[in-house]
């Protein structure tokens, strides 16, 4: 198992290097940071712009490959360079990572756990009222784009807030800028900001997980081993949880690890709409501001996250399912 | 007589409601006394499984169950889950058919058995684990302490079934219900598992309900039999009464349609015409009436009740059972009155049995297929990301045989012995890895694509699963016309009609789709398609193993008639040795990619020479209670070794009873060191064994 993991990690390192290098080349070749300094009034002297660009390692007059080497040298030392606005990329991303993590951890846990429970129960009551309603609801959620869903939530929240003397959920930002209260007041404020984006994120996940889990569970429910378990004298509920759900949970758990990796940079819409300054938001912003270094760093991080997630999901799969355990 | 441990009366099960309701079980009743073994036999869909699940209270909630099930005097039908769980696994336990899915894949085998112990006994975890190991030992798992820690997928099918039996006897039950416990297993493993069940019964003194469609399995195992048809019991009695003195036409038909391993010569099978009724459209009176040769108008009036016939506790549900009992209708003649059945028999194509073309000596007939030294090895790969070769699967490892004109060669062996690989290698018509395949005089290694097309025309194939091999969107006419058009027949209509008649189907059926037909009829369509281009050789891969016996008999008869009429040759691949004895002229027995024994069919069956053939034949249960009870089985130990690591020397030696019990150390050395080749030891009978000798086992 250790050898297997080591080989796999090595494989991944190579993949990350290749993916990130390509991303850098592509970003550096396609984005034009010089444009950020054009059309200003008063115009900035070209020599100043050049100096600034060279300082940022973004000067298109330097050959691409040379810029790449400079950048790669920095990355090798753990330094992803400087943003167009001046701050170090590392610091910015570290802060954003914290923001995104706060958002997706809760959203994902809530979404997957609820989704799995809904799906499993729907399967047990196949064609029952619960099954029908949950099926309909999840198709509805899956059919409308995140943007629309999020805006519907905002409209609903604003309406609810309007009915109350004081708003209970905030529709934008991570916390209220001027809030001053003590620790508890701050915490409550942050939770109030967290509610809407979390709901918006987990609704989609519930829909996906419940469909997925329902199918897995149906496969397992028809299997003889559930009847064997009941023929042994287990109650139906125990047999369903201990034998059926445990077996049918394997794919969902491995999928969980994978989703986690993908969401680290994949919650763009949710972050943008709710004004959370996370990774996903920065991916779009950095392209918009021709920030080559940030784009490359985010790509690198995305590759890393996805590969680590898939490694984690493979390991989890092996741990949970004796059938695929190696050696 | 003691009180029954399990008493079922008037059990009715309905699925769904309204016009689409399926009345799957109708008025089943039986009483099981302590230690007694009851066999429930019947064809697919006759309600055997539903009956036993209803008794266990394990049917899905949408099933409506009425009647009464009394376990040790207590009514358990409709009891609360709490009461039921107290009985299940303790007083009454169950063994299911499919050992592959009967154990939860994510828990260790030992833990699953220990769980069964702990549900009903207040013991510590360790004590339960120890008991699990004891139980595994009892059911004959070698190294039980170590194997208890294995996961189900590390067990073979036979071992899993043993584990399930261990679980069923964990709490010393009074009743064990076995639903086709050996159907999914190979015959040698089936013999082992039946032996384990007998041990289990001795140990626990439990009464057993043995459900099966195999009349052989029941014959030697049970005390009483209950025959089911269309959800109803139609005949019950002691096993001897039912087998030797059947009184219900369906039972008589069932017994007549089983191919017999123990009867040589060509006894023509007697199929039951028609198909079992679908449970949502039962005929008004006797459900067997549409297929019964003795039917009279009174049969349609009402469903005949299960009534006592003659002495003893025998009962039959037939208004004419009395006449049969009194000897006015001899059971042997029931089906002889052909044409009496309302279904009418399709005019039997060709001459009947017995009458065969004057035998041309085998040596003078042309060779249609010759296989020599054929080898097919597969690389064994491991790893998901970094695939690497870790070994070789010796799927077919040097086999040779030939088929002459007008001859049927049966290729038999347990699952995984390489039958299908052999067949695929032949059908591919390409150069094999090693060895030669010569079809109709042409070597496949040197064939041009033109010759290949010509040979394809002369060699056709029929597959096991008729539905999977027929395109569901094509009508029967199109299915049969397709090969004709491909080979340039402009107007296939007349030939299609001719083909349908030839295989005993109605010409009007040409416009229907495959799914409108029953299994047996579909297989006839498959045969008709194979016949379309007037081939000379037909390769049949388990053509009847998916069919019920009463239907299977008709297809076997058809194949025999066609062969005689059209002078066909067959390569007949099957695992059922009784069917092969019936249809084949010669037989080749395969073991782990090699031929163990080959020769003329009656010689091989009557006096097999290879220890494997002997064990195989001795493992097959006969549908004859007296013979079964007096038979001594040659039981093989263990499972088939992996084809990736066949033993050195003789590959059968790890399981060979002769090697184990008879040979001296000096003689054994030869088995270990030298791989035996097939030696012809008698006129047309050869075996791959250094110490082959003829024995009678059937
Ligand atoms: N859950 C179910 N819902 C609806 N119909 C069912 C259900 N289970 C079984 N049936 C029907 O009940 C009838 C009897 O089925 P059953 O499984 O008892 O047959 P069987 O004798 O065990 O056959 P086999 O030899 O194939 O195991 C069949 O027509 C089947 O289609
Ligand atoms: S009752 Fe009539 S149709 Fe039914 S089995 Fe007896 S003779 Fe045949
Ligand atoms: S060669 Fe030896 S081991 Fe092989 S079958 Fe014959 S006696 Fe048994
Ligand atoms: Mg069944």
CSV table of N, CA and C in Angstrom, one decimal, chain A residues 1-2 4-5 246-247 250 254 313-327, chain B residues 104-109 111 148-154 382-384 388:
chain,number,residue,atom,x,y,z
A,1,UNK,N,0.8,-1.2,0.0
A,1,UNK,CA,0.0,0.0,0.0
A,1,UNK,C,0.9,1.3,0.0
A,2,UNK,N,2.0,1.3,0.8
A,2,UNK,CA,2.8,2.4,0.8
A,2,UNK,C,3.5,2.7,-0.5
A,4,UNK,N,2.4,1.7,-3.4
A,4,UNK,CA,1.3,2.1,-4.3
A,4,UNK,C,1.1,3.6,-4.2
A,5,UNK,N,1.0,4.1,-2.9
A,5,UNK,CA,0.7,5.5,-2.7
A,5,UNK,C,1.9,6.4,-3.2
A,246,UNK,N,-24.5,0.8,4.6
A,246,UNK,CA,-23.1,0.7,4.7
A,246,UNK,C,-22.4,0.4,3.3
A,247,UNK,N,-23.1,-0.6,2.6
A,247,UNK,CA,-22.5,-1.0,1.3
A,247,UNK,C,-22.8,0.1,0.3
A,250,UNK,N,-20.5,3.5,-0.1
A,250,UNK,CA,-19.1,3.6,-0.5
A,250,UNK,C,-18.9,4.6,-1.7
A,254,UNK,N,-16.7,8.2,-1.6
A,254,UNK,CA,-15.5,8.5,-2.5
A,254,UNK,C,-15.9,9.8,-3.3
A,313,UNK,N,-10.0,10.0,-2.6
A,313,UNK,CA,-11.2,9.2,-2.8
A,313,UNK,C,-10.8,7.8,-3.1
A,314,UNK,N,-9.7,7.6,-3.8
A,314,UNK,CA,-9.3,6.2,-4.0
A,314,UNK,C,-8.9,5.5,-2.7
A,315,UNK,N,-8.2,6.2,-1.9
A,315,UNK,CA,-7.8,5.6,-0.6
A,315,UNK,C,-9.0,5.3,0.2
A,316,UNK,N,-10.0,6.3,0.2
A,316,UNK,CA,-11.2,6.0,1.0
A,316,UNK,C,-11.9,4.8,0.4
A,317,UNK,N,-12.0,4.7,-0.9
A,317,UNK,CA,-12.6,3.6,-1.5
A,317,UNK,C,-12.0,2.3,-1.0
A,318,UNK,N,-10.7,2.3,-1.1
A,318,UNK,CA,-10.0,1.1,-0.7
A,318,UNK,C,-10.2,0.7,0.8
A,319,UNK,N,-10.3,1.8,1.6
A,319,UNK,CA,-10.5,1.5,3.1
A,319,UNK,C,-11.9,1.0,3.3
A,320,UNK,N,-12.9,1.6,2.6
A,320,UNK,CA,-14.3,1.2,2.8
A,320,UNK,C,-14.7,-0.1,2.1
A,321,UNK,N,-14.0,-0.4,1.0
A,321,UNK,CA,-14.5,-1.5,0.2
A,321,UNK,C,-13.4,-2.6,0.2
A,322,UNK,N,-13.6,-3.7,0.9
A,322,UNK,CA,-12.5,-4.7,0.9
A,322,UNK,C,-12.3,-5.3,-0.5
A,323,UNK,N,-13.3,-5.1,-1.4
A,323,UNK,CA,-13.1,-5.7,-2.7
A,323,UNK,C,-12.0,-5.1,-3.5
A,324,UNK,N,-11.7,-3.8,-3.3
A,324,UNK,CA,-10.7,-3.2,-4.1
A,324,UNK,C,-9.4,-3.0,-3.3
A,325,UNK,N,-9.3,-3.5,-2.1
A,325,UNK,CA,-8.1,-3.3,-1.3
A,325,UNK,C,-6.9,-3.9,-2.1
A,326,UNK,N,-5.8,-3.2,-2.1
A,326,UNK,CA,-4.7,-3.8,-2.8
A,326,UNK,C,-3.8,-4.6,-1.9
A,327,UNK,N,-3.2,-5.6,-2.4
A,327,UNK,CA,-2.2,-6.4,-1.6
A,327,UNK,C,-2.7,-6.9,-0.3
B,104,UNK,N,-22.9,-10.0,2.8
B,104,UNK,CA,-22.7,-8.6,2.7
B,104,UNK,C,-21.2,-8.4,2.3
B,105,UNK,N,-20.9,-7.7,1.2
B,105,UNK,CA,-19.5,-7.7,0.7
B,105,UNK,C,-18.5,-7.0,1.6
B,106,UNK,N,-19.0,-6.1,2.5
B,106,UNK,CA,-18.1,-5.2,3.2
B,106,UNK,C,-17.7,-5.8,4.6
B,107,UNK,N,-18.3,-6.9,5.0
B,107,UNK,CA,-18.0,-7.4,6.3
B,107,UNK,C,-17.3,-8.8,6.2
B,108,UNK,N,-16.4,-9.1,7.1
B,108,UNK,CA,-15.7,-10.4,7.1
B,108,UNK,C,-16.7,-11.5,7.3
B,109,UNK,N,-16.4,-12.6,6.7
B,109,UNK,CA,-17.3,-13.8,6.8
B,109,UNK,C,-17.6,-14.2,8.2
B,111,UNK,N,-17.3,-12.4,10.9
B,111,UNK,CA,-18.2,-11.4,11.6
B,111,UNK,C,-19.6,-11.6,11.3
B,148,UNK,N,-12.1,-17.3,8.5
B,148,UNK,CA,-13.1,-16.5,9.1
B,148,UNK,C,-12.8,-15.0,8.9
B,149,UNK,N,-11.5,-14.6,8.7
B,149,UNK,CA,-11.2,-13.2,8.6
B,149,UNK,C,-11.2,-12.8,7.2
B,150,UNK,N,-11.6,-13.7,6.3
B,150,UNK,CA,-11.7,-13.3,4.8
B,150,UNK,C,-13.0,-12.6,4.5
B,151,UNK,N,-12.9,-11.8,3.4
B,151,UNK,CA,-14.2,-11.2,3.0
B,151,UNK,C,-14.9,-12.1,2.0
B,152,UNK,N,-16.2,-11.9,1.8
B,152,UNK,CA,-16.9,-12.8,0.9
B,152,UNK,C,-16.3,-13.0,-0.5
B,153,UNK,N,-15.7,-11.9,-1.1
B,153,UNK,CA,-15.2,-12.0,-2.4
B,153,UNK,C,-14.0,-12.9,-2.5
B,154,UNK,N,-13.4,-13.2,-1.3
B,154,UNK,CA,-12.2,-14.1,-1.4
B,154,UNK,C,-12.6,-15.5,-1.3
B,382,UNK,N,-2.7,-6.6,-13.4
B,382,UNK,CA,-3.0,-6.1,-12.1
B,382,UNK,C,-2.7,-4.6,-12.0
B,383,UNK,N,-3.4,-3.9,-11.1
B,383,UNK,CA,-3.2,-2.5,-10.9
B,383,UNK,C,-4.1,-1.7,-11.7
B,384,UNK,N,-4.5,-0.5,-11.2
B,384,UNK,CA,-5.5,0.3,-11.9
B,384,UNK,C,-4.7,1.3,-12.7
B,388,UNK,N,0.2,-3.9,-14.9
B,388,UNK,CA,1.4,-4.8,-15.2
B,388,UNK,C,1.0,-6.2,-15.2
